[in-house]
JSON list of C-alpha atoms in Angstrom, two decimals:
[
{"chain": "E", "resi": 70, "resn": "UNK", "atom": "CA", "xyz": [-24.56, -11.79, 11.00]},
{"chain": "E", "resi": 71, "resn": "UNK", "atom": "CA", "xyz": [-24.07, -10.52, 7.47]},
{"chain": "E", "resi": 72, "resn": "UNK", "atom": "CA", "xyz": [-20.96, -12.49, 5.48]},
{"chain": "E", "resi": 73, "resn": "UNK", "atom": "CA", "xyz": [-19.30, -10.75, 2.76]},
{"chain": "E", "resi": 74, "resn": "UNK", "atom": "CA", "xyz": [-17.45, -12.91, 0.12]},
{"chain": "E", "resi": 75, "resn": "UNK", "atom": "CA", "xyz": [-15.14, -11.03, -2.05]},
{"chain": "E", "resi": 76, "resn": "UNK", "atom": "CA", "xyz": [-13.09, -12.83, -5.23]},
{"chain": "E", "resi": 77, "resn": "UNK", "atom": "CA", "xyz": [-10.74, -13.13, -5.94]},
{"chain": "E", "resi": 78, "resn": "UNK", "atom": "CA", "xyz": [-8.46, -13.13, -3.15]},
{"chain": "E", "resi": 79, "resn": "UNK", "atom": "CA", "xyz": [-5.46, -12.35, -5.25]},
{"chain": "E", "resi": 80, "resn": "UNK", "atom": "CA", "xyz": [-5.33, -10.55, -8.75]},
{"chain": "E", "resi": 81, "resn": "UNK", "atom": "CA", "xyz": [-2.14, -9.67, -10.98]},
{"chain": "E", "resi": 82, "resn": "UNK", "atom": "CA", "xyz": [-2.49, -8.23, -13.93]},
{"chain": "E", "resi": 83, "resn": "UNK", "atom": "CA", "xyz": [0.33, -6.80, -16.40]},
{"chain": "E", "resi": 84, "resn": "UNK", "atom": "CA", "xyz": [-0.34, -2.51, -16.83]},
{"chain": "E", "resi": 85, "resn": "UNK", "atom": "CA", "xyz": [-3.09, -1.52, -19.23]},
{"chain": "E", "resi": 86, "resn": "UNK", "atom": "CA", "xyz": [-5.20, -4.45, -18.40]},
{"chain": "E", "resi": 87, "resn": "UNK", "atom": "CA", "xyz": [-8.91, -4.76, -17.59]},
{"chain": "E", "resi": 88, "resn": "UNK", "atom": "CA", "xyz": [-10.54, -6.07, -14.23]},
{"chain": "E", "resi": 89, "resn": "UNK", "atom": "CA", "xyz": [-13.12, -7.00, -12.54]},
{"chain": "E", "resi": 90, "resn": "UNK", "atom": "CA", "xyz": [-13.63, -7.93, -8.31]},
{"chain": "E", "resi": 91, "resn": "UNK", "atom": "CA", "xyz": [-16.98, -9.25, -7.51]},
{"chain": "E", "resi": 92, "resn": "UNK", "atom": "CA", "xyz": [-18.07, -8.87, -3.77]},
{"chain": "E", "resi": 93, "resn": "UNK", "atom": "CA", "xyz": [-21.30, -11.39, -2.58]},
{"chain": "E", "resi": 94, "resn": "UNK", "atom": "CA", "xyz": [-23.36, -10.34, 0.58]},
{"chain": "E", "resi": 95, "resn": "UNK", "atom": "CA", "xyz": [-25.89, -13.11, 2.34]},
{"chain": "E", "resi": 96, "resn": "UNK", "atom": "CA", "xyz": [-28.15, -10.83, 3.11]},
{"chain": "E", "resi": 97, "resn": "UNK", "atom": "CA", "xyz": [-30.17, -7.83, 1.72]},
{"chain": "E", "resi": 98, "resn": "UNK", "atom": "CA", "xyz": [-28.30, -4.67, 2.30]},
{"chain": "E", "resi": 99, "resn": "UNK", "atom": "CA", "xyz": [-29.16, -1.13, 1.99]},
{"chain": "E", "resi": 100, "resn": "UNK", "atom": "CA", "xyz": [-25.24, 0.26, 2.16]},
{"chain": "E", "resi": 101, "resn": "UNK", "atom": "CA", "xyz": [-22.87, -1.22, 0.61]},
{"chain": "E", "resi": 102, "resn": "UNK", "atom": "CA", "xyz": [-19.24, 0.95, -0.15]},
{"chain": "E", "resi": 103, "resn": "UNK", "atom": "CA", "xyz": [-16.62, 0.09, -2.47]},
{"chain": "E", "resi": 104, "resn": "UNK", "atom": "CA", "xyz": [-12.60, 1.14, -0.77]},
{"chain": "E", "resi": 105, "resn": "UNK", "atom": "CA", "xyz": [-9.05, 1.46, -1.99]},
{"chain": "E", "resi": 106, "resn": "UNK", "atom": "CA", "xyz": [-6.77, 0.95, 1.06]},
{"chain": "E", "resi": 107, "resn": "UNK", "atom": "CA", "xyz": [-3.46, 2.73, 0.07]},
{"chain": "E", "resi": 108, "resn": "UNK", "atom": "CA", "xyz": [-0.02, 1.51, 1.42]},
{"chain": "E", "resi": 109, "resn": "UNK", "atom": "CA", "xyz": [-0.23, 3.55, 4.21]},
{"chain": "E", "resi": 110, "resn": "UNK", "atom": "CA", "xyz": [-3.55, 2.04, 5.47]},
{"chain": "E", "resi": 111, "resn": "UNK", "atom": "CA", "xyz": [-5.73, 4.86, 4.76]},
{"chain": "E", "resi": 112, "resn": "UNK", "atom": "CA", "xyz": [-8.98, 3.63, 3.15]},
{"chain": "E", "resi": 113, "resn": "UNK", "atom": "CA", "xyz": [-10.40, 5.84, 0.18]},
{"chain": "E", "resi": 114, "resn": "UNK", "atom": "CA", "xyz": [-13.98, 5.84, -0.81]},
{"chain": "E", "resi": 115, "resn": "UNK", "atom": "CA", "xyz": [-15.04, 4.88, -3.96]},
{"chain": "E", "resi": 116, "resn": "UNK", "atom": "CA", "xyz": [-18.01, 4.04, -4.51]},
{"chain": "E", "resi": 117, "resn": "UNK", "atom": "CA", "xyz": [-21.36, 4.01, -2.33]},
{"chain": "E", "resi": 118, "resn": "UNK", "atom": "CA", "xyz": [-23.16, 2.42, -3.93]},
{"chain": "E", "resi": 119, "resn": "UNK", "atom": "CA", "xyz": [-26.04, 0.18, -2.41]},
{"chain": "E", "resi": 120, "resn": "UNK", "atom": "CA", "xyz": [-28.01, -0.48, -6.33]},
{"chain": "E", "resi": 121, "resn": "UNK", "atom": "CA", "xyz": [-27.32, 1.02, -9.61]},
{"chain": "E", "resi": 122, "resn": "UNK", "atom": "CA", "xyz": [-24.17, 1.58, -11.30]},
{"chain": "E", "resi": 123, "resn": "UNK", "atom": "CA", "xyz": [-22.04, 4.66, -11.18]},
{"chain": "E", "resi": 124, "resn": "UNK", "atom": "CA", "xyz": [-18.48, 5.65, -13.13]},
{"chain": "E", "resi": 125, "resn": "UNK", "atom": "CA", "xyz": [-16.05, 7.60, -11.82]},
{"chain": "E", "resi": 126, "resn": "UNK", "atom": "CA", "xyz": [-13.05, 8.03, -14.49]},
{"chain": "E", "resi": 127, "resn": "UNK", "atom": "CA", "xyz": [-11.33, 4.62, -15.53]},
{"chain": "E", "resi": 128, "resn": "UNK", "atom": "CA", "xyz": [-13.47, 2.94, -12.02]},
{"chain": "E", "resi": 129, "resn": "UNK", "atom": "CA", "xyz": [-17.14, 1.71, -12.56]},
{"chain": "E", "resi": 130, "resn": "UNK", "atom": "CA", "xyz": [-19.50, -0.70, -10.00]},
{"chain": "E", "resi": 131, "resn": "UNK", "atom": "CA", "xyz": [-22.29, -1.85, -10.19]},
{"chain": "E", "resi": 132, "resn": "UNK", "atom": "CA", "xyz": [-24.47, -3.70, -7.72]},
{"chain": "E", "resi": 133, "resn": "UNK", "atom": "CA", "xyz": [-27.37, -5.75, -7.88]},
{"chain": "E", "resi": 134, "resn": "UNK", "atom": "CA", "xyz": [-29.14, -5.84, -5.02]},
{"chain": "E", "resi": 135, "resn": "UNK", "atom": "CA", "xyz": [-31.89, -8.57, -5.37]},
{"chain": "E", "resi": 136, "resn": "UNK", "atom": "CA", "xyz": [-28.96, -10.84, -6.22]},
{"chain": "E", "resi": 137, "resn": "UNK", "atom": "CA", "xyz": [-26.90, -9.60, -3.44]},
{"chain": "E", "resi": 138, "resn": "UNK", "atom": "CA", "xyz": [-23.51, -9.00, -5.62]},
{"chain": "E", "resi": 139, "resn": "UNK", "atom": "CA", "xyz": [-21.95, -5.80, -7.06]},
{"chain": "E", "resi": 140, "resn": "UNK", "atom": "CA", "xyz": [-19.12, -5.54, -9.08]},
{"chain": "E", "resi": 141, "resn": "UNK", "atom": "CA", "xyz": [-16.23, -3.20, -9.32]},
{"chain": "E", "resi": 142, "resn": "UNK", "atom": "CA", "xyz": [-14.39, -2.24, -12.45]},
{"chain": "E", "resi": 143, "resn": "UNK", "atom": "CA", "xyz": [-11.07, -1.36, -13.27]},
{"chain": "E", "resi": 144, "resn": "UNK", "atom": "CA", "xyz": [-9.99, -0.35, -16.60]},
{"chain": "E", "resi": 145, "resn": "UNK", "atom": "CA", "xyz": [-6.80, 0.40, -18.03]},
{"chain": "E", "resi": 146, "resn": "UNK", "atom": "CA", "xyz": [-4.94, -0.43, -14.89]},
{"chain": "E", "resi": 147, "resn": "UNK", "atom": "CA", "xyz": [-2.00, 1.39, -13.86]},
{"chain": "E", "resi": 148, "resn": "UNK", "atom": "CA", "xyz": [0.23, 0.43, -11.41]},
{"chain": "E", "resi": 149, "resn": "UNK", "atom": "CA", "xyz": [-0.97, 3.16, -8.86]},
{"chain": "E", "resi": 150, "resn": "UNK", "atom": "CA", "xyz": [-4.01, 1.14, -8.70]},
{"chain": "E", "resi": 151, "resn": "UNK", "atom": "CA", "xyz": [-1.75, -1.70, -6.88]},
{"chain": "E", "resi": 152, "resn": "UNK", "atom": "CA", "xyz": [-3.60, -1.98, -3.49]},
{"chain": "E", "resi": 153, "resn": "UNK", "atom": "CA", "xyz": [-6.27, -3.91, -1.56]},
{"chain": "E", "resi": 154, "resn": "UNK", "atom": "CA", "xyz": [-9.83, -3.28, -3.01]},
{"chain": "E", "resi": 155, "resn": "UNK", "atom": "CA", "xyz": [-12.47, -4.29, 0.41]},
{"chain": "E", "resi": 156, "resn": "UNK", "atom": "CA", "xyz": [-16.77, -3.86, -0.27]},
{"chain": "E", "resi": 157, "resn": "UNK", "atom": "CA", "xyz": [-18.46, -3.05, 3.33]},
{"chain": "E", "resi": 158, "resn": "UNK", "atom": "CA", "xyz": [-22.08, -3.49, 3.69]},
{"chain": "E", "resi": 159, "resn": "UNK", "atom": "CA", "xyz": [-24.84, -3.01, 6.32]},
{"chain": "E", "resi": 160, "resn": "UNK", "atom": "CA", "xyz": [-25.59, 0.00, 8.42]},
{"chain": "E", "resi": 161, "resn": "UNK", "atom": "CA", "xyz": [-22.83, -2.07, 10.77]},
{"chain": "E", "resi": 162, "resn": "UNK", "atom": "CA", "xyz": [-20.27, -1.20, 7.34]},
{"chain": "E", "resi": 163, "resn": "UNK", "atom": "CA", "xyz": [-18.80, -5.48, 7.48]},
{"chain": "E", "resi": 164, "resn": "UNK", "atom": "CA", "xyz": [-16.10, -5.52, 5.63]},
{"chain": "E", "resi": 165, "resn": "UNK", "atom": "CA", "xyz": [-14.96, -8.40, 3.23]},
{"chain": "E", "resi": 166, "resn": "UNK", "atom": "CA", "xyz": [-12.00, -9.89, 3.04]},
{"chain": "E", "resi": 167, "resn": "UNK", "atom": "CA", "xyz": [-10.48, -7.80, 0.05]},
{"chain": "E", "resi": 168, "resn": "UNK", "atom": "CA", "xyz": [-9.39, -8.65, -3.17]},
{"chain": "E", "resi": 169, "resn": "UNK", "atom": "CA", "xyz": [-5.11, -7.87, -3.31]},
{"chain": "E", "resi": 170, "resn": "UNK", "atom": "CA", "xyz": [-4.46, -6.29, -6.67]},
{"chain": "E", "resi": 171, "resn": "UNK", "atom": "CA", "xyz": [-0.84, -6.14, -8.21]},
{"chain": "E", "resi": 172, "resn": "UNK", "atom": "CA", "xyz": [-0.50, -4.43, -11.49]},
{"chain": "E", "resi": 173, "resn": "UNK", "atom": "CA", "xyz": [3.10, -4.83, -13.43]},
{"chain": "E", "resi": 174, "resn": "UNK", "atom": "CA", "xyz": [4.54, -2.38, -15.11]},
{"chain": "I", "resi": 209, "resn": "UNK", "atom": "CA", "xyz": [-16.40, 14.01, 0.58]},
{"chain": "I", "resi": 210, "resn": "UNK", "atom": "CA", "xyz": [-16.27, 14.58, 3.83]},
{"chain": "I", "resi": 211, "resn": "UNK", "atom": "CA", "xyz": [-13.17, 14.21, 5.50]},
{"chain": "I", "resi": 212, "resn": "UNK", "atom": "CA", "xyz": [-12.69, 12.27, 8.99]},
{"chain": "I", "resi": 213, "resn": "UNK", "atom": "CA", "xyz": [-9.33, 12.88, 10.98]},
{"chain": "I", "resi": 214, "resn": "UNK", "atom": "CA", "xyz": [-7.24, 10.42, 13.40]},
{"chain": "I", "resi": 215, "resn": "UNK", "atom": "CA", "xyz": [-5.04, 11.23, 15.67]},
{"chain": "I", "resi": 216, "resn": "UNK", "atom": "CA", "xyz": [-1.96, 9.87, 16.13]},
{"chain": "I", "resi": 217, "resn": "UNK", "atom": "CA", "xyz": [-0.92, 8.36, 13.02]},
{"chain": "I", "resi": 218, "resn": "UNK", "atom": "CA", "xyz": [1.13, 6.10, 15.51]},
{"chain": "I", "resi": 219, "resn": "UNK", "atom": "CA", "xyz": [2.22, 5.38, 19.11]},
{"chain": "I", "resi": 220, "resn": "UNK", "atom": "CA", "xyz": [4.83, 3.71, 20.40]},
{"chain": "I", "resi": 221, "resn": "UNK", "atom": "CA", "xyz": [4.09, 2.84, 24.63]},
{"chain": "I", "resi": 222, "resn": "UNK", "atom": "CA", "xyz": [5.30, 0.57, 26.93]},
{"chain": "I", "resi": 223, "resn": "UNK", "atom": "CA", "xyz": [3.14, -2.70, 28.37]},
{"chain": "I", "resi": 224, "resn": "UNK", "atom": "CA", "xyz": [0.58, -1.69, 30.86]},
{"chain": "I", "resi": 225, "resn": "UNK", "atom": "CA", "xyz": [0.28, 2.16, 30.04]},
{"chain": "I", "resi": 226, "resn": "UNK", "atom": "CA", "xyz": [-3.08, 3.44, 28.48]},
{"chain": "I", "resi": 227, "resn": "UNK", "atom": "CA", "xyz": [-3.52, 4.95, 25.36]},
{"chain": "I", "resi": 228, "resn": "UNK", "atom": "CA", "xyz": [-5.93, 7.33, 23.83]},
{"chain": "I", "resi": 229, "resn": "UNK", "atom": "CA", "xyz": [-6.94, 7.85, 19.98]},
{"chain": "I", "resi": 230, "resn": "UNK", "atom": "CA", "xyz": [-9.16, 10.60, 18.78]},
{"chain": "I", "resi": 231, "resn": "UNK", "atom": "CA", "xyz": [-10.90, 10.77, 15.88]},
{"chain": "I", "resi": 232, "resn": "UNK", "atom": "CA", "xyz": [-12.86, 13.81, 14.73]},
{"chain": "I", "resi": 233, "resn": "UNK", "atom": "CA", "xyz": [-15.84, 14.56, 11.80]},
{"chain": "I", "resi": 234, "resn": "UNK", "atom": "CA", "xyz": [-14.26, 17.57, 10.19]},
{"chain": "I", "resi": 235, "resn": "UNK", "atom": "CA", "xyz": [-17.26, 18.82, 8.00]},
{"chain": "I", "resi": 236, "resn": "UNK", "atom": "CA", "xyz": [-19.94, 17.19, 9.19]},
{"chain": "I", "resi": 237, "resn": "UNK", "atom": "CA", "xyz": [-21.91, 15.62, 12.20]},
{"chain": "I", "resi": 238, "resn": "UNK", "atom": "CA", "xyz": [-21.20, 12.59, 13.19]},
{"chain": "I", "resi": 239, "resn": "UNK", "atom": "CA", "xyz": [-24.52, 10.68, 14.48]},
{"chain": "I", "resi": 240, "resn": "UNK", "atom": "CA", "xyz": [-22.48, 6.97, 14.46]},
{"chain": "I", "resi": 241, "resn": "UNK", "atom": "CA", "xyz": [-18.74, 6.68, 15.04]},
{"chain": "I", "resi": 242, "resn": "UNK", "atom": "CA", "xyz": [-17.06, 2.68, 14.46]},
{"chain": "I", "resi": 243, "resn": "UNK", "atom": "CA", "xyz": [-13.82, 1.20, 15.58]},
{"chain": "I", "resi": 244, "resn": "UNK", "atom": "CA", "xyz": [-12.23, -1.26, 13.69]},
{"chain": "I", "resi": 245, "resn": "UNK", "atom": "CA", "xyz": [-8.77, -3.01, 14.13]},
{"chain": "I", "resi": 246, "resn": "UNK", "atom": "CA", "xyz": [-6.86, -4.50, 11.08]},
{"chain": "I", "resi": 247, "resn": "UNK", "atom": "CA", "xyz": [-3.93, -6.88, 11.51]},
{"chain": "I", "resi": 248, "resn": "UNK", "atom": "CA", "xyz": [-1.29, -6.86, 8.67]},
{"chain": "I", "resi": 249, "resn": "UNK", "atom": "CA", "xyz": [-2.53, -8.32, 5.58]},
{"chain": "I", "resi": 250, "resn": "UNK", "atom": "CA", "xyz": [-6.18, -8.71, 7.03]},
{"chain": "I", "resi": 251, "resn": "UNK", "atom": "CA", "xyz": [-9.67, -7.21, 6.84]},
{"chain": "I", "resi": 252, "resn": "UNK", "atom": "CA", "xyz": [-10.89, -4.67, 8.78]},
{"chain": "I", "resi": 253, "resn": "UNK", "atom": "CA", "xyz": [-13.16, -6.41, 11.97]},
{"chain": "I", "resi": 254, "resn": "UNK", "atom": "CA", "xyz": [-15.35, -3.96, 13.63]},
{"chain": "I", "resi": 255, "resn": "UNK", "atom": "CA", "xyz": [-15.07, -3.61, 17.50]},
{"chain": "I", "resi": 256, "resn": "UNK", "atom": "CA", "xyz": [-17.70, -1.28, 18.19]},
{"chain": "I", "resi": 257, "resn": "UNK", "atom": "CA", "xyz": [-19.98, 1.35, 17.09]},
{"chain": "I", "resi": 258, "resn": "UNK", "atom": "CA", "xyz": [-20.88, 4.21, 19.28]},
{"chain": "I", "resi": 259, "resn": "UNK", "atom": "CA", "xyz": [-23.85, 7.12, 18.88]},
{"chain": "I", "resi": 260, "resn": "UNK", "atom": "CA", "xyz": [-23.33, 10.43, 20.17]},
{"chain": "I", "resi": 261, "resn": "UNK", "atom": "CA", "xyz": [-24.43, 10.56, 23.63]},
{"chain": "I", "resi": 262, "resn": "UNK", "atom": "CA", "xyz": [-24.71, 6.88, 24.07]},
{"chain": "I", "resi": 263, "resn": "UNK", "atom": "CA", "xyz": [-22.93, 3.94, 25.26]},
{"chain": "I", "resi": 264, "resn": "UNK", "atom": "CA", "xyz": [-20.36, 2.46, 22.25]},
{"chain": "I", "resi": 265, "resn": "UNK", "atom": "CA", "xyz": [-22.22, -1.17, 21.38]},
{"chain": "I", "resi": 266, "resn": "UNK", "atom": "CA", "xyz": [-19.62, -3.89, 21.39]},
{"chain": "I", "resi": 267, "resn": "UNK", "atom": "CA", "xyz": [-19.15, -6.81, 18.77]},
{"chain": "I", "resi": 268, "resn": "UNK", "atom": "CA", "xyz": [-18.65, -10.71, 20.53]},
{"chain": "I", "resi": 269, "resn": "UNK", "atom": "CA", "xyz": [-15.73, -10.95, 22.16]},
{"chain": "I", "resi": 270, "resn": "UNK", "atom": "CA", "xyz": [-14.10, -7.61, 22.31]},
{"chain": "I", "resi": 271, "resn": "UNK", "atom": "CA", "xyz": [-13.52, -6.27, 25.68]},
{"chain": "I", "resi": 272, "resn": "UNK", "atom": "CA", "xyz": [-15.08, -2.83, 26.87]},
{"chain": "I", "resi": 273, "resn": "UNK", "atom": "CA", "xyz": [-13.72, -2.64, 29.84]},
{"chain": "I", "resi": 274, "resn": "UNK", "atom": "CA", "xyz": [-10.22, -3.21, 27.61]},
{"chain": "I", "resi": 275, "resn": "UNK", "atom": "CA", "xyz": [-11.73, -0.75, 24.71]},
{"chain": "I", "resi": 276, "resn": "UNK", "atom": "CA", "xyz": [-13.16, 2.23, 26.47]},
{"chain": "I", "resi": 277, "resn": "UNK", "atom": "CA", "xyz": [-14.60, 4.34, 24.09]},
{"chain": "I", "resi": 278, "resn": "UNK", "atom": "CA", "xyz": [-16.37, 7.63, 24.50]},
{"chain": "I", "resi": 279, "resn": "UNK", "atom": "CA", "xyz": [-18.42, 9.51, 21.92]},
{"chain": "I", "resi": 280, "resn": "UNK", "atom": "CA", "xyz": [-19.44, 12.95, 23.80]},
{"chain": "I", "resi": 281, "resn": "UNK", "atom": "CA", "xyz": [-20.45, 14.89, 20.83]},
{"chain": "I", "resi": 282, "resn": "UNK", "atom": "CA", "xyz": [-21.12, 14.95, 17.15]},
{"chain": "I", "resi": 283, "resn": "UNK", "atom": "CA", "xyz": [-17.79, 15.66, 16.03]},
{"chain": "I", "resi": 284, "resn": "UNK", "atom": "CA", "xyz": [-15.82, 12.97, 18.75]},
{"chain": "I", "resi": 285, "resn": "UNK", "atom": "CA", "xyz": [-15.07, 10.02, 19.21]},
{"chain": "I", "resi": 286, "resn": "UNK", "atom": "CA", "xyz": [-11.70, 8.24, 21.52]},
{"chain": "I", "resi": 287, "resn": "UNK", "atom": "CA", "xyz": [-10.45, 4.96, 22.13]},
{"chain": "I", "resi": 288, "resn": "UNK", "atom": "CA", "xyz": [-8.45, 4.19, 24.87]},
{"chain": "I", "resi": 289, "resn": "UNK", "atom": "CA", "xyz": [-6.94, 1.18, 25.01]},
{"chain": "I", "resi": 290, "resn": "UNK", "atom": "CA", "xyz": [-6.20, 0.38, 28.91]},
{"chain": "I", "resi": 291, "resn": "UNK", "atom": "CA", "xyz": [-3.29, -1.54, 30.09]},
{"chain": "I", "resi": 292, "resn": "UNK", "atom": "CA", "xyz": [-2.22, -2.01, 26.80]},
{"chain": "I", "resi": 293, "resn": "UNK", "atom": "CA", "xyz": [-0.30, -5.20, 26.19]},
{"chain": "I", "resi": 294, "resn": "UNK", "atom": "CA", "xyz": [2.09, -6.58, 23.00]},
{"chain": "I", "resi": 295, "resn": "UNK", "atom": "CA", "xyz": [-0.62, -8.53, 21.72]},
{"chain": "I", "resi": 296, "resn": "UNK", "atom": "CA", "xyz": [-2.67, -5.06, 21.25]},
{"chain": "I", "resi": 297, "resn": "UNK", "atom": "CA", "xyz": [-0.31, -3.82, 18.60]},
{"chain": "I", "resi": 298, "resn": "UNK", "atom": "CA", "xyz": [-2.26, -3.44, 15.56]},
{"chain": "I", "resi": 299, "resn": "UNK", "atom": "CA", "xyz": [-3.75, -0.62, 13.58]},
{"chain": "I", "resi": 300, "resn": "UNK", "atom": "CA", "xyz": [-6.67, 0.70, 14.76]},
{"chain": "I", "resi": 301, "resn": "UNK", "atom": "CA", "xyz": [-9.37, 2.54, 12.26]},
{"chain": "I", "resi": 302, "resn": "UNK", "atom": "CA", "xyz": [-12.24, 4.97, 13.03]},
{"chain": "I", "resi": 303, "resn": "UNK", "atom": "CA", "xyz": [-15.40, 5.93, 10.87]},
{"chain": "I", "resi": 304, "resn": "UNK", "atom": "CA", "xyz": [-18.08, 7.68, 10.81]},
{"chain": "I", "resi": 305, "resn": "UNK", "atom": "CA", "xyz": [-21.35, 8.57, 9.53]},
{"chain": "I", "resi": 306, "resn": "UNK", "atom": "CA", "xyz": [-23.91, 11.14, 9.94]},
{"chain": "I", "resi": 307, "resn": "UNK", "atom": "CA", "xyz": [-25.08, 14.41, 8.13]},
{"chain": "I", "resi": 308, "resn": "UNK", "atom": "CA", "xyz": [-23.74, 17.89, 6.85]},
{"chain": "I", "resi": 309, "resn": "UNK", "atom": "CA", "xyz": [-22.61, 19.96, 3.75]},
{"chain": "I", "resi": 310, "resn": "UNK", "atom": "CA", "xyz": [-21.12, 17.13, 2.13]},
{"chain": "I", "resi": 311, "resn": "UNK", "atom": "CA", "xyz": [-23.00, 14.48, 3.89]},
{"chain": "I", "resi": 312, "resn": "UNK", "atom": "CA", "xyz": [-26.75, 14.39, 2.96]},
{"chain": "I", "resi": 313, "resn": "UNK", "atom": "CA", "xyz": [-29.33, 13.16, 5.70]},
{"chain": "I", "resi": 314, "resn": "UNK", "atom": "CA", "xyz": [-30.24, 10.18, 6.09]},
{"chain": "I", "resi": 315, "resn": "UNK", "atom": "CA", "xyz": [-26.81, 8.50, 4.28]},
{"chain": "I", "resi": 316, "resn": "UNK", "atom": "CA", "xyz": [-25.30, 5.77, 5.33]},
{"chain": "I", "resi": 317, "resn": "UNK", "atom": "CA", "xyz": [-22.17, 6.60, 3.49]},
{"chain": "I", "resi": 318, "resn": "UNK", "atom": "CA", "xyz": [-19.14, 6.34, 5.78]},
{"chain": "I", "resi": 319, "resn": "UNK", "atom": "CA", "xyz": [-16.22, 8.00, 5.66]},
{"chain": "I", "resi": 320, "resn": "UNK", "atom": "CA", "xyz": [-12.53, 6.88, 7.45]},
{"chain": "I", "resi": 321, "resn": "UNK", "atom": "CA", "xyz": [-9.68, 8.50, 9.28]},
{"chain": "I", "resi": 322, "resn": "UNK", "atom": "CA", "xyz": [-6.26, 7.39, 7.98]},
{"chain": "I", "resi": 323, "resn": "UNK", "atom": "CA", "xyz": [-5.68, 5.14, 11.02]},
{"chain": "I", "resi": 324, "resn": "UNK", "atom": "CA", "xyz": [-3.53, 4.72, 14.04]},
{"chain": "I", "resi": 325, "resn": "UNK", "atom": "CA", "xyz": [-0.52, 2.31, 14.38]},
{"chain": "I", "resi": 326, "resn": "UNK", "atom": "CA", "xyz": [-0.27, 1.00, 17.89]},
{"chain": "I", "resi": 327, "resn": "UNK", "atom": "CA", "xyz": [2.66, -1.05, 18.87]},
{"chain": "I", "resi": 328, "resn": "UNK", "atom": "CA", "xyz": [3.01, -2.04, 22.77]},
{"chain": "I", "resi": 329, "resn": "UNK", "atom": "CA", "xyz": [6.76, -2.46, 23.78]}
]
């Protein structure tokens, strides 16, 4: 099946910071989501975002789908943005493994 | 977007009881439902995806007679888990995709309900 790589595993960054999580795929995909999984487990959507780029507020991805990557952006971070960032691709939605984020106040 | 709801947030039952989890499309049809189970500080691993009307497809080694799910219509899908045992206690996430107001045909966009922690006592 499908593997999904996401880096890095770990992230912490001081408040105000920039960032960027990169999420590989092995094979061509056309879904691919970016979450937010809040302390509580609930899982908020992002992005869907299977090519292109798209901004929403200080958040921006991009993916590039004949290189099977896409990118996630994070600028500005504040400390609400402390969480675990997972991709999902394929009709199947396979998740990656999820990049932990801890910002610092 | 559209909003998907699970139901309950959390159980607490004893070994060998069953236990049922809904999850229900809001605001939209839901053509394909998925089940996914997420052990602390893990990824989510899909255990099966289900289309209205049809019988839920399993992932390798997960159990249907263990997972019974049950996707009647376009707004429902359950889990049961049967005889449920400690090593079942996890969380337990549903999504699903489909079409409506908020959900344009043909997406593959899916949306999640805000999970259900099982623990088996």
């Amino acid at each position: 099946g499908i593997q999904v790589e996401q880096s890095p595993p770990d992230l912490i960054l001081q408040e105000g910071a920039n960032s960027t999580l990169r999420c590989n795929f092995s094979d061509s995909v056309n879904n691919l989501q970016w979450f937010h999984q809040n302390p509580w487990g609930q899982l908020i959507n992002l992005f869907y975002i299977p090519s292109g780029t798209k901004q929403n507020g200080r958040l921006s991805a991009t993916t590039v789908a004949t290189e099977r990557y896409s990118l996630l952006y994070i600028s500005s971070s504040q400390t609400t943005d402390s969480g675990v960032y997972f991709c999902a691709v394929d009709d199947k939605i396979i998740f990656g493994k999820g990049t932990r984020l801890h910002i610092l106040p | 977007g559209a909003v998907v709801s699970q139901h309950p947030s959390w159980v607490i039952c004893k070994s060998g009881t069953s236990v049922k989890i809904e999850c229900r499309s809001l605001d939209f049809q839901a053509t394909t439902m998925f089940w996914y189970r997420q052990f602390p500080k893990q990824s989510l691993m899909l255990m099966a995806t289900s289309n209205e009307g049809s019988k839920a497809t399993y992932e390798q080694g997960v159990e249907k007679d263990k997972f019974l799910i049950n996707h009647a219509s376009l707004t429902l899908s359950t889990l049961t888990v049967t005889s449920a045992h400690p090593e079942d206690s996890s969380f337990y996430i549903c999504s699903a995709m489909g079409q409506g107001k908020k959900v344009f045909r043909g997406s593959t966009e899916a949306f999640f309900g805000q999970g259900t922690r099982l623990t088996v006592v």
